[in-house]
PDB file of C-alpha atoms in Angstrom:
ATOM      1  CA  UNK F   2       6.625  37.816  11.778  1.00 54.00           C
ATOM      2  CA  UNK F   3       9.871  36.486  11.814  1.00 55.00           C
ATOM      3  CA  UNK F   4       9.749  34.181  14.660  1.00 60.00           C
ATOM      4  CA  UNK F   5       6.103  33.259  13.342  1.00 51.00           C
ATOM      5  CA  UNK F   6       8.602  32.157   9.839  1.00 51.00           C
ATOM      6  CA  UNK F   7      11.531  30.992  11.837  1.00 56.00           C
ATOM      7  CA  UNK F   8       8.669  28.197  14.159  1.00 60.00           C
ATOM      8  CA  UNK F   9       7.029  27.313  10.086  1.00 53.00           C
ATOM      9  CA  UNK F  10      10.370  26.813   8.780  1.00 55.00           C
ATOM     10  CA  UNK F  11      11.572  24.159  11.963  1.00 60.00           C
ATOM     11  CA  UNK F  12       8.468  22.479  11.738  1.00 60.00           C
ATOM     12  CA  UNK F  13       8.469  21.362   7.767  1.00 52.00           C
ATOM     13  CA  UNK F  14      11.769  20.913   8.424  1.00 57.00           C
ATOM     14  CA  UNK F  15      11.044  18.333  11.333  1.00 62.00           C
ATOM     15  CA  UNK F  16       8.532  17.198   9.806  1.00 57.00           C
ATOM     16  CA  UNK F  17      10.765  15.652   7.061  1.00 53.00           C
ATOM     17  CA  UNK F  18      13.607  14.825   8.666  1.00 59.00           C
ATOM     18  CA  UNK F  19      12.847  11.024   8.418  1.00 52.00           C
ATOM     19  CA  UNK F  20      12.809  11.565   5.031  1.00 50.00           C
ATOM     20  CA  UNK F  21      16.137  13.666   4.787  1.00 53.00           C
ATOM     21  CA  UNK F  22      17.840  11.320   7.191  1.00 53.00           C
ATOM     22  CA  UNK F  23      17.367   7.805   4.482  1.00 46.00           C
ATOM     23  CA  UNK F  24      18.502   9.457   2.032  1.00 50.00           C
ATOM     24  CA  UNK F  25      21.578  10.308   3.728  1.00 52.00           C
ATOM     25  CA  UNK F  26      21.817   6.248   4.685  1.00 56.00           C
ATOM     26  CA  UNK F  27      20.880   5.132   2.142  1.00 66.00           C
ATOM     27  CA  UNK F  28      17.383   3.962   2.831  1.00 82.00           C
ATOM     28  CA  UNK F  29      14.712   4.402   1.404  1.00 93.00           C
ATOM     29  CA  UNK F  30      10.827   4.469   2.387  1.00 96.00           C
ATOM     30  CA  UNK F  31       7.764   2.328   1.472  1.00 96.00           C
ATOM     31  CA  UNK F  32       3.984   0.676   2.211  1.00 97.00           C
ATOM     32  CA  UNK F  33       3.061  -2.387   4.207  1.00 97.00           C
ATOM     33  CA  UNK F  34      -0.413  -3.210   2.603  1.00 96.00           C
ATOM     34  CA  UNK F  35      -2.172  -4.936   4.815  1.00 92.00           C
ATOM     35  CA  UNK F  36      -0.308  -4.283   8.145  1.00 95.00           C
ATOM     36  CA  UNK F  37      -0.291  -1.234  10.474  1.00 94.00           C
ATOM     37  CA  UNK F  38       2.880  -2.128  12.459  1.00 95.00           C
ATOM     38  CA  UNK F  39       6.404  -2.603   9.892  1.00 96.00           C
ATOM     39  CA  UNK F  40       9.306  -5.299  10.090  1.00 94.00           C
ATOM     40  CA  UNK F  41      11.502  -6.270  13.150  1.00 92.00           C
ATOM     41  CA  UNK F  42      14.576  -4.829  10.636  1.00 88.00           C
ATOM     42  CA  UNK F  43      12.572  -1.910   9.242  1.00 94.00           C
ATOM     43  CA  UNK F  44      11.479   1.949  11.536  1.00 95.00           C
ATOM     44  CA  UNK F  45       8.124   2.216  11.796  1.00 96.00           C
ATOM     45  CA  UNK F  46       7.433   5.843   9.915  1.00 96.00           C
ATOM     46  CA  UNK F  47       3.310   5.681  10.760  1.00 96.00           C
ATOM     47  CA  UNK F  48       0.126   3.427  10.364  1.00 96.00           C
ATOM     48  CA  UNK F  49      -3.295   4.010   8.807  1.00 96.00           C
ATOM     49  CA  UNK F  50      -5.881   2.958   6.111  1.00 95.00           C
ATOM     50  CA  UNK F  51      -5.193   1.572   2.288  1.00 95.00           C
ATOM     51  CA  UNK F  52      -7.411   3.631   0.776  1.00 93.00           C
ATOM     52  CA  UNK F  53      -8.224   5.218  -3.355  1.00 90.00           C
ATOM     53  CA  UNK F  54     -10.701   6.082  -6.193  1.00 81.00           C
ATOM     54  CA  UNK F  55     -13.881   4.424  -6.337  1.00 79.00           C
ATOM     55  CA  UNK F  56     -13.735   1.265  -8.276  1.00 72.00           C
ATOM     56  CA  UNK F  57     -16.121   2.257 -10.845  1.00 68.00           C
ATOM     57  CA  UNK F  58     -15.239   5.538 -11.263  1.00 72.00           C
ATOM     58  CA  UNK F  59     -12.971   6.675 -14.466  1.00 71.00           C
ATOM     59  CA  UNK F  60     -11.619   9.686 -12.556  1.00 71.00           C
ATOM     60  CA  UNK F  61      -9.532  10.244  -9.654  1.00 74.00           C
ATOM     61  CA  UNK F  62      -5.881   8.663  -8.794  1.00 79.00           C
ATOM     62  CA  UNK F  63      -4.811   5.380  -9.649  1.00 81.00           C
ATOM     63  CA  UNK F  64      -2.967   4.377  -7.439  1.00 89.00           C
ATOM     64  CA  UNK F  65      -4.098   3.099  -3.484  1.00 94.00           C
ATOM     65  CA  UNK F  66      -2.365   5.556  -0.346  1.00 94.00           C
ATOM     66  CA  UNK F  67      -1.841   4.279   2.901  1.00 97.00           C
ATOM     67  CA  UNK F  68      -3.909   7.644   4.201  1.00 95.00           C
ATOM     68  CA  UNK F  69      -2.498   8.048   7.794  1.00 95.00           C
ATOM     69  CA  UNK F  70      -4.820   7.609  11.173  1.00 92.00           C
ATOM     70  CA  UNK F  71      -4.246  10.712  12.566  1.00 92.00           C
ATOM     71  CA  UNK F  72      -5.427  13.562   9.628  1.00 89.00           C
ATOM     72  CA  UNK F  73      -4.593  16.743  10.430  1.00 88.00           C
ATOM     73  CA  UNK F  74      -6.697  20.297   8.624  1.00 86.00           C
ATOM     74  CA  UNK F  75      -5.781  23.534   7.364  1.00 83.00           C
ATOM     75  CA  UNK F  76      -7.214  26.372   8.886  1.00 82.00           C
ATOM     76  CA  UNK F  77     -10.462  27.958   8.323  1.00 77.00           C
ATOM     77  CA  UNK F  78     -12.824  26.111   6.297  1.00 73.00           C
ATOM     78  CA  UNK F  79     -11.483  25.061   3.133  1.00 74.00           C
ATOM     79  CA  UNK F  80     -14.798  23.752   0.779  1.00 78.00           C
ATOM     80  CA  UNK F  81     -14.936  23.083  -3.199  1.00 81.00           C
ATOM     81  CA  UNK F  82     -17.482  21.384  -5.079  1.00 79.00           C
ATOM     82  CA  UNK F  83     -15.481  19.778  -7.820  1.00 81.00           C
ATOM     83  CA  UNK F  84     -12.920  17.465  -6.485  1.00 83.00           C
ATOM     84  CA  UNK F  85     -11.899  14.149  -6.721  1.00 85.00           C
ATOM     85  CA  UNK F  86     -12.972  11.539  -3.901  1.00 86.00           C
ATOM     86  CA  UNK F  87     -11.061   8.905  -1.856  1.00 89.00           C
ATOM     87  CA  UNK F  88     -12.661   5.604  -1.084  1.00 91.00           C
ATOM     88  CA  UNK F  89     -11.355   3.240   1.262  1.00 92.00           C
ATOM     89  CA  UNK F  90      -9.962  -0.598   0.244  1.00 92.00           C
ATOM     90  CA  UNK F  91     -11.505  -3.787   0.973  1.00 92.00           C
ATOM     91  CA  UNK F  92     -10.359  -6.688   0.546  1.00 91.00           C
ATOM     92  CA  UNK F  93     -12.421  -9.003  -2.229  1.00 90.00           C
ATOM     93  CA  UNK F  94     -11.543 -12.671  -0.942  1.00 91.00           C
ATOM     94  CA  UNK F  95     -14.569 -14.220  -1.502  1.00 90.00           C
ATOM     95  CA  UNK F  96     -14.663 -16.587  -3.839  1.00 89.00           C
ATOM     96  CA  UNK F  97     -10.710 -17.953  -3.319  1.00 89.00           C
ATOM     97  CA  UNK F  98      -9.619 -19.916  -1.491  1.00 88.00           C
ATOM     98  CA  UNK F  99      -7.738 -18.175   0.796  1.00 91.00           C
ATOM     99  CA  UNK F 100      -9.088 -14.807   3.381  1.00 92.00           C
ATOM    100  CA  UNK F 101     -12.549 -15.442   2.704  1.00 90.00           C
ATOM    101  CA  UNK F 102     -12.675 -14.338   6.562  1.00 89.00           C
ATOM    102  CA  UNK F 103     -11.309 -11.052   5.083  1.00 90.00           C
ATOM    103  CA  UNK F 104     -14.633 -10.543   2.580  1.00 89.00           C
ATOM    104  CA  UNK F 105     -15.754  -7.162   2.646  1.00 87.00           C
ATOM    105  CA  UNK F 106     -12.792  -5.405   5.312  1.00 91.00           C
ATOM    106  CA  UNK F 107     -11.063  -2.734   5.039  1.00 91.00           C
ATOM    107  CA  UNK F 108      -7.803  -2.750   4.490  1.00 94.00           C
ATOM    108  CA  UNK F 109      -4.673  -1.696   6.851  1.00 96.00           C
ATOM    109  CA  UNK F 110      -0.699  -0.535   6.310  1.00 96.00           C
ATOM    110  CA  UNK F 111       1.941   1.438   7.318  1.00 97.00           C
ATOM    111  CA  UNK F 112       4.626   3.607   6.282  1.00 97.00           C
ATOM    112  CA  UNK F 113       8.195   1.768   6.966  1.00 97.00           C
ATOM    113  CA  UNK F 114      11.786   2.772   6.349  1.00 97.00           C
ATOM    114  CA  UNK F 115      14.249   0.048   5.682  1.00 94.00           C
ATOM    115  CA  UNK F 116      18.346   0.491   6.194  1.00 88.00           C
ATOM    116  CA  UNK F 117      19.093   0.173   2.076  1.00 92.00           C
ATOM    117  CA  UNK F 118      17.517  -0.080  -1.272  1.00 95.00           C
ATOM    118  CA  UNK F 119      13.935  -1.713  -1.622  1.00 95.00           C
ATOM    119  CA  UNK F 120      12.479  -2.959  -4.139  1.00 95.00           C
ATOM    120  CA  UNK F 121       8.984  -4.818  -4.521  1.00 97.00           C
ATOM    121  CA  UNK F 122       9.615  -8.178  -7.308  1.00 97.00           C
ATOM    122  CA  UNK F 123       6.414  -9.146  -8.507  1.00 97.00           C
ATOM    123  CA  UNK F 124       6.122 -13.092  -8.994  1.00 97.00           C
ATOM    124  CA  UNK F 125       8.693 -14.101  -6.626  1.00 96.00           C
ATOM    125  CA  UNK F 126       7.935 -14.533  -3.153  1.00 96.00           C
ATOM    126  CA  UNK F 127      11.573 -14.557  -1.464  1.00 97.00           C
ATOM    127  CA  UNK F 128      14.595 -12.436  -2.153  1.00 96.00           C
ATOM    128  CA  UNK F 129      17.693 -12.612  -4.784  1.00 95.00           C
ATOM    129  CA  UNK F 130      20.795 -12.823  -3.367  1.00 93.00           C
ATOM    130  CA  UNK F 131      22.139 -10.070  -1.369  1.00 92.00           C
ATOM    131  CA  UNK F 132      18.482  -8.820  -0.701  1.00 95.00           C
ATOM    132  CA  UNK F 133      17.108  -8.838   2.274  1.00 94.00           C
ATOM    133  CA  UNK F 134      13.625 -10.022   2.213  1.00 96.00           C
ATOM    134  CA  UNK F 135      11.232  -6.867   4.252  1.00 96.00           C
ATOM    135  CA  UNK F 136       7.435  -9.163   4.117  1.00 96.00           C
ATOM    136  CA  UNK F 137       6.190 -11.545   0.915  1.00 97.00           C
ATOM    137  CA  UNK F 138       2.709 -11.660  -0.273  1.00 96.00           C
ATOM    138  CA  UNK F 139      -0.259 -11.295  -3.086  1.00 96.00           C
ATOM    139  CA  UNK F 140      -0.138  -9.165  -5.404  1.00 95.00           C
ATOM    140  CA  UNK F 141      -2.723  -7.443  -5.764  1.00 94.00           C
ATOM    141  CA  UNK F 142      -5.083  -5.191  -7.729  1.00 92.00           C
ATOM    142  CA  UNK F 143      -8.728  -3.441  -9.258  1.00 86.00           C
ATOM    143  CA  UNK F 144     -10.796  -6.025 -11.060  1.00 84.00           C
ATOM    144  CA  UNK F 145     -10.058  -6.973 -15.057  1.00 80.00           C
ATOM    145  CA  UNK F 146     -13.309  -5.355 -16.018  1.00 73.00           C
ATOM    146  CA  UNK F 147     -14.096  -2.310 -13.616  1.00 76.00           C
ATOM    147  CA  UNK F 148     -13.964   0.820 -14.846  1.00 74.00           C
ATOM    148  CA  UNK F 149     -11.256   2.241 -12.101  1.00 72.00           C
ATOM    149  CA  UNK F 150      -7.643   1.010 -13.150  1.00 79.00           C
ATOM    150  CA  UNK F 151      -5.720   0.546 -10.439  1.00 85.00           C
ATOM    151  CA  UNK F 152      -2.107   0.152  -9.914  1.00 89.00           C
ATOM    152  CA  UNK F 153      -0.753  -3.677  -8.590  1.00 94.00           C
ATOM    153  CA  UNK F 154       0.296  -3.344  -5.175  1.00 95.00           C
ATOM    154  CA  UNK F 155       2.595  -6.481  -2.773  1.00 97.00           C
ATOM    155  CA  UNK F 156       0.109  -7.237  -0.132  1.00 96.00           C
ATOM    156  CA  UNK F 157       1.639  -8.983   2.822  1.00 95.00           C
ATOM    157  CA  UNK F 158       0.409 -11.877   3.042  1.00 94.00           C
ATOM    158  CA  UNK F 159       0.088 -12.219   6.987  1.00 91.00           C
ATOM    159  CA  UNK F 160      -3.083 -10.234   6.429  1.00 88.00           C
ATOM    160  CA  UNK F 161      -5.387  -8.213   9.285  1.00 89.00           C
ATOM    161  CA  UNK F 162      -8.049  -5.966   8.940  1.00 89.00           C
ATOM    162  CA  UNK F 163      -8.121  -2.310   9.039  1.00 88.00           C
ATOM    163  CA  UNK F 164      -8.872  -0.935  13.328  1.00 86.00           C
ATOM    164  CA  UNK F 165     -12.571  -0.706  13.374  1.00 81.00           C
ATOM    165  CA  UNK F 166     -13.403  -2.141   9.689  1.00 76.00           C
ATOM    166  CA  UNK F 167     -16.628  -4.410   9.437  1.00 73.00           C
ATOM    167  CA  UNK F 168     -17.275  -7.427   7.524  1.00 69.00           C
ATOM    168  CA  UNK F 169     -20.027  -4.674   5.664  1.00 70.00           C
ATOM    169  CA  UNK F 170     -19.777  -4.053   1.857  1.00 75.00           C
ATOM    170  CA  UNK F 171     -19.428   0.252   1.425  1.00 73.00           C
ATOM    171  CA  UNK F 172     -17.973  -0.784  -1.564  1.00 77.00           C
ATOM    172  CA  UNK F 173     -14.806   1.212  -2.612  1.00 82.00           C
ATOM    173  CA  UNK F 174     -11.023   0.723  -3.648  1.00 82.00           C
ATOM    174  CA  UNK F 175     -11.199  -3.010  -4.062  1.00 87.00           C
ATOM    175  CA  UNK F 176      -8.586  -5.908  -3.537  1.00 88.00           C
ATOM    176  CA  UNK F 177      -8.513  -8.879  -5.786  1.00 91.00           C
ATOM    177  CA  UNK F 178      -5.640 -11.274  -6.326  1.00 95.00           C
ATOM    178  CA  UNK F 179      -3.966 -11.921  -9.608  1.00 95.00           C
ATOM    179  CA  UNK F 180      -3.580 -14.255 -11.988  1.00 94.00           C
ATOM    180  CA  UNK F 181      -1.289 -15.311 -14.948  1.00 94.00           C
ATOM    181  CA  UNK F 182      -3.108 -15.375 -18.941  1.00 94.00           C
ATOM    182  CA  UNK F 183      -0.823 -17.869 -20.709  1.00 93.00           C
ATOM    183  CA  UNK F 184      -0.389 -17.500 -24.224  1.00 93.00           C
ATOM    184  CA  UNK F 185       1.257 -13.566 -23.462  1.00 92.00           C
ATOM    185  CA  UNK F 186       2.694 -15.005 -20.604  1.00 93.00           C
ATOM    186  CA  UNK F 187       5.120 -17.741 -20.627  1.00 94.00           C
ATOM    187  CA  UNK F 188       3.516 -20.940 -18.515  1.00 91.00           C
ATOM    188  CA  UNK F 189       5.949 -22.504 -17.635  1.00 93.00           C
ATOM    189  CA  UNK F 190       6.996 -21.254 -15.489  1.00 94.00           C
ATOM    190  CA  UNK F 191       4.041 -18.863 -14.800  1.00 94.00           C
ATOM    191  CA  UNK F 192       0.652 -21.169 -13.755  1.00 94.00           C
ATOM    192  CA  UNK F 193      -2.936 -20.089 -14.865  1.00 92.00           C
ATOM    193  CA  UNK F 194      -4.503 -21.217 -12.183  1.00 93.00           C
ATOM    194  CA  UNK F 195      -2.055 -19.842  -9.088  1.00 94.00           C
ATOM    195  CA  UNK F 196      -2.124 -16.749  -7.598  1.00 96.00           C
ATOM    196  CA  UNK F 197       0.593 -14.053  -8.429  1.00 96.00           C
ATOM    197  CA  UNK F 198       2.875 -13.994  -5.634  1.00 97.00           C
ATOM    198  CA  UNK F 199       5.309 -11.397  -4.143  1.00 97.00           C
ATOM    199  CA  UNK F 200       8.069  -9.585  -2.498  1.00 97.00           C
ATOM    200  CA  UNK F 201       9.405  -7.262  -0.961  1.00 97.00           C
ATOM    201  CA  UNK F 202      13.723  -6.800  -0.327  1.00 96.00           C
ATOM    202  CA  UNK F 203      15.932  -4.490   0.409  1.00 94.00           C
ATOM    203  CA  UNK F 204      19.482  -4.791  -0.367  1.00 91.00           C
ATOM    204  CA  UNK F 205      22.343  -5.478   2.129  1.00 80.00           C
ATOM    205  CA  UNK F 206      25.476  -3.626   2.395  1.00 68.00           C
TER     206      UNK F 206
END
């Protein structure tokens, strides 16, 4: 029994070691939405599929997740009747003038480790002085009138589709571009006809 406990403890430590090293080194872990690789300035941890609650459901989570491509299951037959449900995410880009080829396709993602603290800056596609660009793109979230609210995420400008996905309309957790509403937001500097950009930046030492 003692040997099994030691082996289990070593497995847990091994799994968490990259995150422990990140904390000790002052770096941080972030998700690169819509790419399954990390920038050259960051270390790759894992890649997967963007997922979340169904756009029309009012329950389950409000965040998008980067689900691993290599799931592992608990031993034994674990089942439940009352559950939360998670769906794959899809691009909703049919009625815009970019990324129309991605419409209804699945969305990839990657977990990346930077050398310094990271921040997502909405409304800019470049970093402030003292910060290094990890990637830039567009702010995306759920549709304004859908029942299921979602967080705002920064989707990489060099967008790709998830491995094995197709353009069939599966619905699920949907991603729409974001525009500003003038009045509540100051225009200028914002513009209600332009897509909100974003940047993920890491602090340089």
